[in-house]
XYZ file of C-alpha atoms in Angstrom:
106
model
C 98.390 81.067 99.772
C 96.110 83.662 98.239
C 96.428 86.363 101.225
C 100.036 85.920 100.907
C 101.000 87.643 97.977
C 99.857 91.280 97.368
C 100.194 93.832 94.140
C 100.733 97.400 95.522
C 99.749 100.694 93.676
C 101.815 103.885 93.977
C 102.623 107.108 90.991
C 105.330 109.349 91.111
C 105.775 112.931 89.651
C 108.111 111.112 86.874
C 109.075 108.064 85.178
C 112.655 109.004 86.843
C 111.843 108.894 90.417
C 109.478 105.514 89.516
C 112.388 103.784 88.794
C 114.737 105.202 91.764
C 111.779 103.896 93.945
C 111.672 100.579 92.432
C 115.251 99.947 92.111
C 115.548 100.650 95.810
C 112.349 98.050 96.653
C 114.514 95.404 94.202
C 117.530 95.757 95.546
C 115.559 95.532 99.092
C 114.435 92.624 98.737
C 110.879 94.129 99.063
C 109.288 93.262 96.002
C 110.298 90.532 93.242
C 109.103 92.846 90.809
C 108.325 96.170 89.915
C 106.364 97.182 86.836
C 106.481 100.584 85.742
C 103.359 102.132 83.706
C 106.199 105.464 82.446
C 102.633 107.893 81.458
C 99.692 108.006 83.463
C 97.233 110.968 83.293
C 95.900 111.704 86.986
C 93.217 114.023 87.586
C 92.631 114.570 90.942
C 91.459 117.310 94.062
C 94.609 118.569 95.897
C 94.868 121.490 98.482
C 90.958 122.642 97.187
C 91.672 122.334 93.434
C 91.332 120.079 90.525
C 94.939 119.249 89.495
C 95.505 117.573 85.800
C 98.911 115.591 86.020
C 101.376 112.953 84.262
C 102.361 110.985 86.265
C 104.762 107.297 86.743
C 102.408 104.375 88.231
C 104.344 101.400 90.171
C 102.445 98.136 90.171
C 104.680 96.057 93.151
C 104.358 92.314 93.402
C 105.640 91.185 97.197
C 104.122 89.460 99.804
C 102.245 90.127 103.250
C 105.625 90.086 105.371
C 107.506 92.701 103.147
C 104.222 94.954 102.993
C 104.526 97.138 105.582
C 108.440 97.403 104.712
C 107.216 98.490 101.534
C 105.486 101.034 102.679
C 107.982 102.574 105.041
C 110.427 103.037 101.895
C 107.493 104.749 99.470
C 107.548 106.911 102.362
C 110.978 107.899 102.836
C 111.901 107.963 99.109
C 108.587 109.348 97.562
C 108.305 113.120 96.726
C 105.158 113.311 98.019
C 103.453 115.019 100.717
C 101.141 111.538 100.607
C 101.852 109.083 98.508
C 99.251 107.276 96.940
C 99.974 103.692 98.326
C 96.845 100.795 97.798
C 96.979 96.742 98.302
C 95.491 94.419 96.258
C 94.835 90.552 97.944
C 96.275 88.710 94.939
C 93.582 85.819 94.849
C 95.176 82.956 92.292
C 97.696 83.306 89.768
C 100.702 81.368 87.884
C 102.177 79.225 90.987
C 105.267 78.632 89.198
C 105.519 82.626 89.434
C 104.578 82.630 93.617
C 107.401 79.836 93.764
C 109.923 82.366 92.179
C 108.708 85.386 94.370
C 109.140 83.357 96.892
C 112.723 82.047 95.870
C 113.635 86.030 95.005
C 112.370 87.802 98.085
C 113.890 85.476 101.008
């Protein structure tokens, strides 16, 4: 079961873009749930310059068989040239929650 469930992280330029992306993922049954952290401080290097920005962070709960479609959707709807997409394998958790995810993602 563990390798079947994934947590995908991405950031968006603002909360509005994050909400649009989250809603698209859930409506398309690519994510069972998306949490939005509306304001995160980010410091990174882009085109040789240090950038400080406020972004919105998304925590996307999905399954292995949906992962590639999640990637494609993020890339298609995202305003960033190179959007963050990081995947964490879910090792364990609440079985009832995983059963719910299975139900809504089928």
